[in-house]
XYZ file of C-alpha atoms in Angstrom:
634
model
C -0.009 -0.014 0.066
C 1.169 3.608 -0.603
C 0.552 4.595 2.890
C 3.104 1.953 4.116
C 6.115 4.054 2.543
C 5.182 7.293 4.394
C 7.581 8.108 7.447
C 5.526 7.563 10.587
C 4.150 10.825 11.917
C 5.003 11.683 15.553
C 1.890 12.967 17.045
C 3.071 15.646 19.627
C -0.332 15.924 21.364
C -0.007 12.404 22.605
C 2.713 13.801 25.000
C 0.012 16.245 26.170
C -2.377 13.214 26.817
C 0.452 11.468 28.804
C 1.091 14.756 30.700
C -2.566 15.018 31.783
C -2.741 11.148 32.684
C 0.464 11.253 34.899
C -0.574 14.708 36.623
C -3.891 13.019 37.484
C -2.001 9.975 38.958
C 0.558 12.086 41.063
C -2.198 14.236 42.372
C -4.267 11.340 43.409
C -1.302 9.833 45.309
C -0.437 13.087 46.860
C -3.948 14.517 47.550
C -6.253 11.547 47.161
C -9.390 13.232 48.717
C -9.113 16.430 46.596
C -8.424 14.631 43.165
C -10.298 11.469 44.102
C -10.501 10.424 40.367
C -6.884 10.950 39.433
C -6.317 7.248 39.338
C -8.107 7.374 36.172
C -4.908 8.648 34.648
C -4.136 4.920 34.215
C -6.877 4.059 31.883
C -5.690 6.916 29.726
C -2.384 5.307 29.513
C -4.041 1.961 28.608
C -6.180 3.412 25.912
C -3.167 5.289 24.381
C -0.895 2.267 24.772
C -3.315 -0.050 23.044
C -3.850 2.486 20.183
C -0.152 3.391 19.545
C 0.918 -0.378 19.564
C -1.922 -1.626 17.473
C -1.267 1.238 15.014
C 2.259 0.220 14.725
C 1.541 -3.503 14.359
C -1.325 -2.781 11.764
C 1.080 -0.883 9.716
C 3.584 -3.859 9.820
C 0.952 -6.542 9.090
C -0.401 -4.444 5.885
C 3.180 -4.096 4.890
C 4.811 -7.427 5.480
C 1.840 -9.707 6.080
C 3.029 -10.637 9.469
C 4.722 -9.145 12.746
C 8.435 -9.666 13.388
C 7.972 -10.718 16.929
C 11.593 -10.746 17.812
C 12.048 -7.141 16.693
C 8.880 -6.089 18.461
C 9.886 -7.584 21.859
C 13.155 -6.279 21.512
C 12.040 -2.700 21.061
C 9.501 -2.982 23.851
C 12.195 -4.210 26.428
C 14.622 -1.660 25.339
C 11.896 0.948 25.769
C 10.646 -0.394 29.094
C 13.232 -2.346 30.995
C 15.969 0.044 31.664
C 13.677 2.362 33.585
C 11.904 -0.351 35.364
C 14.939 -2.434 36.263
C 16.850 0.661 37.490
C 13.866 1.880 39.662
C 13.375 -1.547 41.193
C 17.030 -1.933 41.900
C 17.606 1.517 43.211
C 14.375 1.272 45.494
C 15.239 -2.202 46.696
C 18.884 -1.001 47.619
C 17.287 1.897 49.520
C 15.146 -0.069 51.601
C 17.948 -2.759 52.210
C 19.888 0.106 53.766
C 17.071 2.201 55.464
C 13.817 0.710 55.474
C 14.379 -3.005 56.136
C 10.734 -3.642 57.194
C 9.714 -2.932 53.401
C 11.925 -5.972 52.399
C 9.163 -8.469 53.299
C 8.453 -10.376 50.158
C 11.011 -8.555 48.157
C 11.793 -11.420 45.960
C 8.237 -11.736 44.760
C 8.180 -8.126 43.936
C 11.422 -8.301 41.838
C 10.412 -11.360 39.929
C 6.896 -10.437 39.409
C 7.798 -7.043 38.016
C 10.538 -8.504 35.686
C 8.182 -11.081 34.151
C 5.218 -8.685 34.139
C 2.944 -10.684 36.475
C 3.131 -8.323 39.538
C -0.610 -7.438 39.385
C -1.475 -11.153 40.111
C 1.139 -11.181 42.985
C -0.895 -8.233 44.542
C -4.038 -10.090 44.182
C -2.622 -13.139 45.738
C -1.258 -11.146 48.610
C -4.606 -9.337 49.033
C -2.955 -5.982 48.905
C -5.390 -2.934 48.848
C -4.549 -0.238 46.442
C -6.994 2.230 48.424
C -5.691 1.630 52.008
C -4.174 5.027 52.677
C -3.167 4.098 56.295
C -1.656 0.782 56.148
C 1.184 -0.041 58.810
C 3.537 -0.713 55.752
C 2.969 0.945 52.335
C 4.827 -0.559 49.480
C 6.756 1.512 47.321
C 6.154 -0.837 44.527
C 2.229 -0.765 44.665
C 1.673 1.302 41.592
C 3.603 -1.250 39.248
C 0.593 -3.373 38.817
C -0.249 -1.394 35.616
C 3.014 -2.023 34.005
C 2.422 -5.906 34.425
C -0.854 -5.559 32.544
C 0.753 -3.734 29.707
C 3.628 -6.220 29.559
C 1.153 -9.079 29.391
C -0.629 -7.128 26.631
C 2.734 -6.588 24.675
C 3.463 -10.408 25.075
C 0.182 -11.671 23.568
C -1.394 -8.798 21.411
C 0.859 -9.153 18.281
C -0.137 -12.834 17.999
C -3.748 -12.179 18.519
C -3.953 -9.199 16.206
C -2.118 -11.309 13.351
C -4.655 -14.230 13.937
C -7.611 -11.704 13.645
C -6.316 -10.227 10.376
C -5.722 -13.659 8.892
C -9.214 -14.946 9.784
C -11.427 -11.820 9.477
C -9.332 -9.676 6.948
C -11.541 -6.647 7.291
C -11.459 -3.860 9.637
C -15.113 -3.732 10.887
C -15.284 -7.283 11.932
C -12.087 -7.146 13.733
C -13.258 -3.809 15.420
C -16.484 -5.577 16.261
C -14.717 -8.499 17.855
C -12.307 -6.411 19.823
C -15.095 -4.097 21.302
C -17.237 -7.101 22.198
C -14.100 -8.559 24.254
C -13.677 -5.171 25.754
C -17.342 -4.857 26.841
C -17.169 -8.403 28.410
C -14.060 -7.250 30.265
C -15.986 -4.309 31.612
C -18.949 -6.661 32.368
C -16.702 -8.907 34.357
C -15.549 -6.058 36.405
C -19.150 -5.027 37.233
C -20.086 -8.548 38.095
C -17.146 -9.306 40.385
C -17.566 -6.046 42.229
C -19.368 -6.310 45.603
C -20.351 -3.230 47.437
C -18.661 -2.902 50.810
C -15.841 -5.253 49.750
C -12.341 -4.274 48.964
C -12.158 -3.916 45.236
C -8.330 -4.445 44.809
C -8.954 -7.796 43.078
C -10.860 -6.093 40.437
C -8.488 -3.117 40.421
C -5.538 -5.284 39.702
C -6.840 -8.123 37.602
C -6.050 -8.156 33.936
C -9.197 -9.662 32.971
C -11.206 -6.759 34.649
C -8.911 -4.018 33.410
C -8.004 -5.082 29.831
C -11.171 -3.294 28.391
C -9.408 0.162 28.509
C -6.370 -1.108 26.385
C -8.686 -3.090 24.029
C -10.783 0.166 23.237
C -7.490 1.748 22.258
C -6.809 -1.279 19.900
C -10.242 -1.115 18.447
C -9.765 2.618 17.585
C -6.437 1.845 15.906
C -8.176 -0.624 13.652
C -10.681 1.700 12.323
C -8.706 5.116 12.834
C -5.141 4.490 11.715
C -2.959 7.491 12.148
C -1.498 7.179 8.486
C -4.958 6.639 6.950
C -6.378 10.019 8.084
C -6.724 12.861 5.827
C -4.756 16.143 6.554
C -7.440 18.364 5.150
C -10.928 18.407 6.599
C -14.082 20.464 5.773
C -14.802 23.188 8.048
C -17.844 21.446 9.403
C -15.935 18.098 10.129
C -13.170 20.069 11.740
C -15.666 21.705 14.141
C -17.259 18.546 15.129
C -13.923 16.763 15.868
C -12.687 19.712 17.843
C -15.863 19.749 19.731
C -15.840 16.164 20.662
C -12.282 16.613 21.609
C -12.727 19.533 23.825
C -15.921 17.874 25.415
C -13.994 14.655 26.115
C -11.048 16.633 27.693
C -13.329 18.534 29.903
C -15.146 15.440 31.048
C -11.988 13.770 31.898
C -10.826 16.576 34.013
C -14.285 16.690 35.911
C -14.058 12.995 36.446
C -10.634 13.324 37.899
C -12.313 15.324 40.638
C -15.531 13.446 41.022
C -15.136 9.757 40.481
C -13.977 7.808 43.551
C -11.959 4.747 43.283
C -14.189 3.035 45.958
C -17.576 4.070 44.514
C -19.766 1.164 43.036
C -20.490 3.469 40.038
C -16.881 3.268 38.993
C -16.849 -0.602 38.658
C -20.486 -0.621 37.438
C -19.705 1.003 33.988
C -17.991 4.280 35.222
C -14.529 3.179 34.259
C -15.632 1.924 30.941
C -17.313 5.011 30.114
C -14.170 6.990 31.131
C -12.024 4.690 28.844
C -14.534 5.446 25.929
C -14.205 9.230 26.519
C -10.376 8.814 26.518
C -10.558 6.991 23.239
C -12.615 9.853 21.723
C -9.795 12.294 22.924
C -7.081 10.157 21.388
C -9.026 10.053 18.211
C -9.291 13.694 17.826
C -5.769 14.503 18.770
C -4.469 11.482 16.237
C -6.395 13.168 13.302
C -4.248 15.784 11.513
C -7.163 17.487 10.199
C -8.314 18.599 13.714
C -6.844 21.251 16.156
C -6.664 18.931 19.126
C -3.069 18.007 18.519
C -2.197 21.638 18.511
C -4.094 22.364 21.633
C -2.302 19.671 23.582
C 1.144 20.463 22.295
C 3.086 22.980 24.366
C 6.639 22.891 25.909
C 5.361 21.868 29.382
C 3.243 19.028 28.290
C 5.941 17.910 25.919
C 8.435 17.974 28.633
C 6.280 15.922 31.085
C 4.881 13.634 28.389
C 8.284 12.458 27.381
C 9.248 11.799 30.996
C 5.803 10.318 31.995
C 7.221 6.877 32.071
C 9.992 7.820 34.709
C 7.464 10.124 36.613
C 5.027 7.246 37.083
C 7.983 4.950 38.088
C 9.440 7.003 40.705
C 6.456 8.950 42.077
C 5.301 6.286 44.699
C 8.954 5.412 45.834
C 9.658 9.128 46.431
C 6.362 9.590 48.301
C 6.902 6.567 50.566
C 10.421 7.358 51.375
C 10.156 11.068 51.850
C 7.010 10.822 54.092
C 8.569 8.158 56.147
C 11.060 10.707 57.602
C 8.450 13.534 58.142
C 6.892 12.968 61.636
C 4.386 15.784 61.176
C 2.989 16.043 57.397
C -0.141 17.537 58.675
C 1.803 20.686 59.967
C 2.999 21.923 56.437
C 1.111 19.763 53.794
C 1.579 22.124 50.960
C 5.400 22.688 51.494
C 5.885 18.925 51.622
C 3.650 18.515 48.552
C 5.782 20.973 46.629
C 9.012 19.258 47.663
C 7.738 15.868 46.686
C 6.802 17.130 43.286
C 10.358 18.595 42.847
C 12.012 15.342 43.708
C 9.704 13.401 41.479
C 10.565 15.553 38.487
C 14.360 15.775 39.082
C 14.730 12.011 39.590
C 12.611 11.298 36.584
C 14.424 13.809 34.399
C 17.719 12.186 35.470
C 16.281 8.728 34.637
C 15.078 9.957 31.290
C 18.417 11.586 30.400
C 20.951 9.132 31.701
C 19.000 5.743 31.756
C 16.034 5.397 29.510
C 17.214 7.509 26.368
C 20.772 5.981 26.124
C 19.793 2.478 26.854
C 16.852 2.576 24.576
C 19.086 3.568 21.653
C 22.064 1.557 22.864
C 23.456 -1.315 20.412
C 23.455 -4.156 22.761
C 25.510 -6.353 20.355
C 28.428 -3.957 21.641
C 28.072 -4.845 25.166
C 31.204 -6.902 25.462
C 33.212 -4.227 23.663
C 31.802 -1.528 26.048
C 32.685 -3.362 29.103
C 36.262 -4.281 27.931
C 36.622 -0.362 27.259
C 35.302 0.425 30.616
C 37.807 -1.921 32.383
C 40.807 -0.292 30.675
C 43.086 1.744 32.803
C 42.877 4.756 30.613
C 39.435 4.324 29.148
C 37.940 6.988 26.940
C 34.860 6.786 29.150
C 36.759 8.435 32.040
C 34.730 9.433 35.102
C 31.595 7.767 33.486
C 32.938 4.465 34.851
C 31.664 5.511 38.119
C 28.209 4.621 36.858
C 29.357 1.044 36.752
C 30.674 1.103 40.149
C 27.387 2.651 41.374
C 25.353 -0.137 39.441
C 27.389 -2.824 41.036
C 26.799 -1.499 44.493
C 23.088 -0.917 43.949
C 22.913 -4.608 42.599
C 24.745 -6.010 45.353
C 22.517 -4.263 48.001
C 19.427 -5.598 46.032
C 20.565 -9.020 46.060
C 21.473 -8.910 49.710
C 17.952 -7.692 50.613
C 16.467 -10.360 48.328
C 18.332 -13.062 50.047
C 17.922 -12.037 53.594
C 14.365 -10.813 53.263
C 12.718 -10.723 56.638
C 9.604 -12.984 57.349
C 6.185 -11.446 57.287
C 6.091 -9.834 60.632
C 5.510 -6.430 62.164
C 7.844 -4.740 64.620
C 7.166 -5.417 68.291
C 4.890 -2.178 68.804
C 3.035 -2.895 65.514
C 2.369 -6.448 66.590
C 1.318 -5.351 69.888
C -1.137 -2.846 68.572
C -2.516 -5.473 66.093
C -2.901 -8.039 68.852
C -4.704 -5.341 71.150
C -7.174 -4.414 68.361
C -7.962 -8.304 67.607
C -8.414 -8.981 71.183
C -10.732 -5.964 71.715
C -12.794 -6.871 68.498
C -13.411 -10.368 70.031
C -14.638 -8.976 73.327
C -16.593 -6.230 71.853
C -18.316 -8.740 69.397
C -19.432 -10.911 72.416
C -20.643 -7.990 74.168
C -22.584 -6.386 71.146
C -24.494 -9.886 70.706
C -25.608 -9.561 74.411
C -26.824 -6.018 73.926
C -28.579 -6.949 70.597
C -30.449 -9.697 72.244
C -31.314 -7.534 75.299
C -32.262 -4.789 72.926
C -34.749 -6.784 70.993
C -36.745 -6.867 74.076
C -36.690 -3.171 74.643
C -36.751 -1.828 70.972
C -38.813 1.342 72.129
C -35.699 2.862 73.743
C -34.418 4.047 70.367
C -36.606 6.781 69.757
C -34.987 9.849 68.036
C -36.900 12.610 69.486
C -34.387 13.525 72.251
C -32.967 16.943 72.863
C -30.045 18.111 70.828
C -26.465 18.359 72.076
C -24.555 21.654 72.290
C -22.764 22.154 69.008
C -19.676 23.819 70.361
C -16.392 21.968 70.367
C -14.791 20.705 73.559
C -13.109 23.123 75.880
C -10.364 20.745 76.552
C -10.335 21.774 80.171
C -7.490 19.239 80.997
C -5.293 19.572 78.213
C -2.114 19.795 79.882
C -2.993 17.563 82.912
C -0.320 14.959 83.761
C -3.162 12.705 84.928
C -6.392 11.387 83.137
C -9.555 13.531 83.868
C -11.509 11.820 86.684
C -15.145 10.869 86.540
C -17.317 11.674 89.442
C -19.184 8.804 91.296
C -22.380 10.024 89.758
C -20.806 10.155 86.131
C -19.578 6.633 86.653
C -23.111 5.525 87.557
C -24.717 7.504 84.740
C -22.111 5.949 82.129
C -22.593 2.486 83.251
C -26.361 2.557 82.275
C -26.094 4.898 79.305
C -26.996 3.318 75.910
C -24.641 4.708 73.219
C -23.750 3.349 69.698
C -20.092 3.902 68.615
C -18.889 3.607 65.218
C -15.519 4.056 64.125
C -12.067 2.982 62.728
C -8.947 1.368 64.161
C -8.575 4.093 66.798
C -11.857 3.281 68.265
C -10.891 -0.349 67.956
C -7.841 0.207 69.866
C -9.797 1.970 72.591
C -13.017 -0.051 72.488
C -12.466 -2.165 75.728
C -11.368 0.831 77.813
C -14.522 2.628 76.661
C -16.600 -0.302 77.245
C -15.409 -0.543 80.817
C -16.900 2.928 81.352
C -20.129 2.707 79.015
C -21.068 -0.825 79.754
C -24.099 -0.553 77.478
C -22.165 0.882 74.468
C -22.553 -0.923 71.283
C -19.348 -0.695 68.946
C -18.537 -1.329 65.607
C -15.087 -0.414 64.764
C -12.817 -1.651 61.707
C -9.324 -1.205 60.799
C -9.088 0.978 57.582
C -12.606 2.337 57.705
C -13.397 5.470 55.812
C -16.148 7.982 56.871
C -18.189 6.919 53.776
C -18.285 3.293 55.077
C -20.242 4.262 58.157
C -23.272 5.633 56.161
C -24.558 1.855 55.443
C -23.873 0.696 58.983
C -25.726 3.785 60.449
C -28.694 3.347 58.033
C -28.953 -0.491 58.722
C -28.800 0.082 62.574
C -31.484 2.849 62.258
C -33.748 0.565 60.134
C -33.505 -2.203 62.663
C -34.149 0.168 65.525
C -30.867 -0.576 66.928
C -29.212 2.950 66.718
C -29.169 4.428 70.093
C -30.112 8.070 71.040
C -26.523 8.973 71.637
C -24.102 8.291 68.785
C -20.206 8.395 69.143
C -18.106 8.614 65.842
C -14.552 8.092 65.336
C -13.857 8.580 61.589
C -11.291 10.440 59.703
C -8.045 8.585 60.566
C -7.957 7.009 57.122
C -9.078 10.065 55.143
C -11.399 13.023 54.990
C -15.092 13.182 53.851
C -16.867 15.584 51.627
C -20.067 17.557 52.418
C -22.331 14.994 50.824
C -20.833 12.181 52.821
C -21.296 14.182 55.844
C -24.845 15.050 55.008
C -25.452 11.304 54.707
C -23.935 10.344 57.817
C -25.803 13.019 59.836
C -29.188 12.227 57.842
C -28.828 8.511 59.002
C -28.502 9.572 62.520
C -31.355 11.858 62.325
C -31.828 14.043 65.500
C -30.003 11.777 67.960
C -27.044 13.248 69.772
C -23.757 12.874 67.932
C -20.388 13.074 69.495
C -17.411 13.019 66.858
C -14.016 12.521 67.966
C -11.608 14.527 65.719
C -8.407 13.038 64.569
C -4.821 13.116 65.763
C -3.172 11.596 62.664
C -0.119 14.108 62.239
C 1.626 11.797 59.759
C -1.068 12.332 57.094
C -1.905 15.474 55.095
C -5.647 15.308 55.808
C -5.455 15.873 59.636
C -6.384 19.565 59.378
C -8.827 18.941 56.643
C -10.760 16.483 58.891
C -10.645 18.614 62.000
C -11.568 22.004 60.095
C -14.531 20.126 58.448
C -15.836 18.922 61.813
C -15.599 22.588 63.270
C -17.653 23.960 60.414
C -20.073 21.182 60.502
C -21.036 22.155 64.082
C -22.455 25.291 62.518
C -24.812 23.439 60.229
C -25.896 20.511 62.550
C -27.126 21.600 66.078
C -26.974 18.008 67.409
C -23.207 17.582 66.416
C -20.551 18.045 69.271
C -16.880 17.671 68.431
C -14.851 16.027 71.011
C -11.309 17.694 70.465
C -9.158 14.796 71.017
C -6.566 16.447 68.707
C -6.017 19.492 71.051
C -6.157 17.340 74.174
C -3.418 14.736 73.100
C -1.268 17.074 70.907
C 2.328 17.125 72.092
C 1.850 13.936 74.200
C 3.838 11.603 72.005
C 4.032 9.222 74.996
C 0.361 8.658 74.914
C 0.751 6.787 71.471
C 2.395 4.034 69.746
C 5.254 4.591 67.290
C 2.711 5.673 64.632
C 1.590 8.706 66.860
C -1.902 7.920 66.077
C -3.187 4.884 68.085
C -3.134 5.505 71.879
C -1.034 3.010 73.754
C -2.003 1.371 77.011
C -1.053 4.345 79.075
C -2.580 6.784 76.651
C -5.776 4.890 76.570
C -6.496 5.965 80.056
C -6.488 9.550 78.743
C -8.517 8.658 75.750
C -11.251 6.796 77.514
C -11.668 9.107 80.398
C -11.441 12.349 78.204
C -14.182 11.031 75.956
C -16.455 9.930 78.735
C -16.056 13.186 80.342
C -17.076 15.107 77.202
C -20.053 13.017 76.384
C -21.370 13.042 80.014
C -20.868 16.719 80.635
C -22.469 17.679 77.278
C -25.356 15.366 78.019
């Protein structure tokens, strides 16, 4: 065909699309509750990758009747392996030296990534992509998407060739690919269960392949070399309108689509991928203006380095934040520093690792090594790169050989055991309360007087001893019915609180988000088991928006609400949560904020090493302070 002789057009606007995608991903990891849909940058990468690879393969098939698999795999490895291997080795070496707790399972991480099956390793290990407050966060979590792309590169050339041999025409090939993409999205929707962790669906090749397949289907009917340079004005306006509309929708969904929403998995991500496909189609067309719109020096710079930015963003965040004891004090300063570190490291990777090794003639490897070993080598000081590489590889191998067994440090283990023991005791107590409550269901009327909406005075803030309850308060607490819903902090203090409020019903779970409480509260209210006084301990694992707060307070109704604010200095959202609670007291007259943050601040000896969960000593302050606040406001 005549088109096969044309030089391949470099579409500069694709760098703009890559820039938008990687910006979304980074913002999602840095400020996940402000850009809650930033994770959708990954489907953009998937769709774009599917389009570009298929466009290249189609051109080769039409020209030669087949794909040179060896050449294809060689080019892919030269493009992707240098950056990936360097990142894995450098990161593994770092944690071998400075954060040995992260070495657990490092061999599986290294092998899984090198053979591109790491997404299934994560599924097997039960890792959660959305747990923002795990005891140990892996700097390799984000590499799941590269494994899916690697699997695509391995099998797709063969599959596409078979499709062309059997079906021969564009339309039936497009139809088959699109149908398979639809079934992939349908699998995602069917496997998703509301209330369960969605990581299996998020990491699975079968449930995520639809994004890549949509890109491949576009390449079949919209080949970059088969598009006209000149369009009629009306056609150009239509294409530009579609492109601008899709770009706007992508940006809006970055801010509005949550990774833990059922809508995301029931077609939302498929819809987003379709929109991304439309944007890519308009940018690819030389007769439209979208390519020019997304071409600028900043986007080009970011787009060319997007692979390195994606590789290094998570390790930088994990390692940097592990050395900052109070992220909440200056979140935007730390945000700026992390962005700068990511950009600097990714640029160095692009300039000195990715580009040189992508174009390196590996047949000269022995010759280059021999030259490097010469006493008067022409490479001079650049031989230090080899020394550095040997040191990093040695450290990585040391970490892989002597990786620690899966276990927490002593304090983490102690906290874990305390929470497990507490949950067992609370479960037994809750059952007794429910059985007793079934005989007295009328006691849950919601027509009680509202509590004061002012925040706690923290009258004993600097006390060296826990606040004391009067005998009258102790007697009152022992008979007071109260429902407590919370996260791991409440689970940690549940037994202490239970010793004071003997009629307290407690539902506390590690990793619980504020939105998770909505269904629990609604269910308890419908069953008539939601008491007139409700204690909430939510916000440790992330903030809430106005709609989630409205739904929480709506489920509670006119009952008294005592919400313990957060002491979580290691996370950016501490101030956001506490400010939101203070503001909410002006809207909800029955909401009282218990200022645990102000009361406990600067008392690090009250907490475990995480400076979030009260230790055995701190629980005395925690439980008595909360009890005093509830009883005095009542």
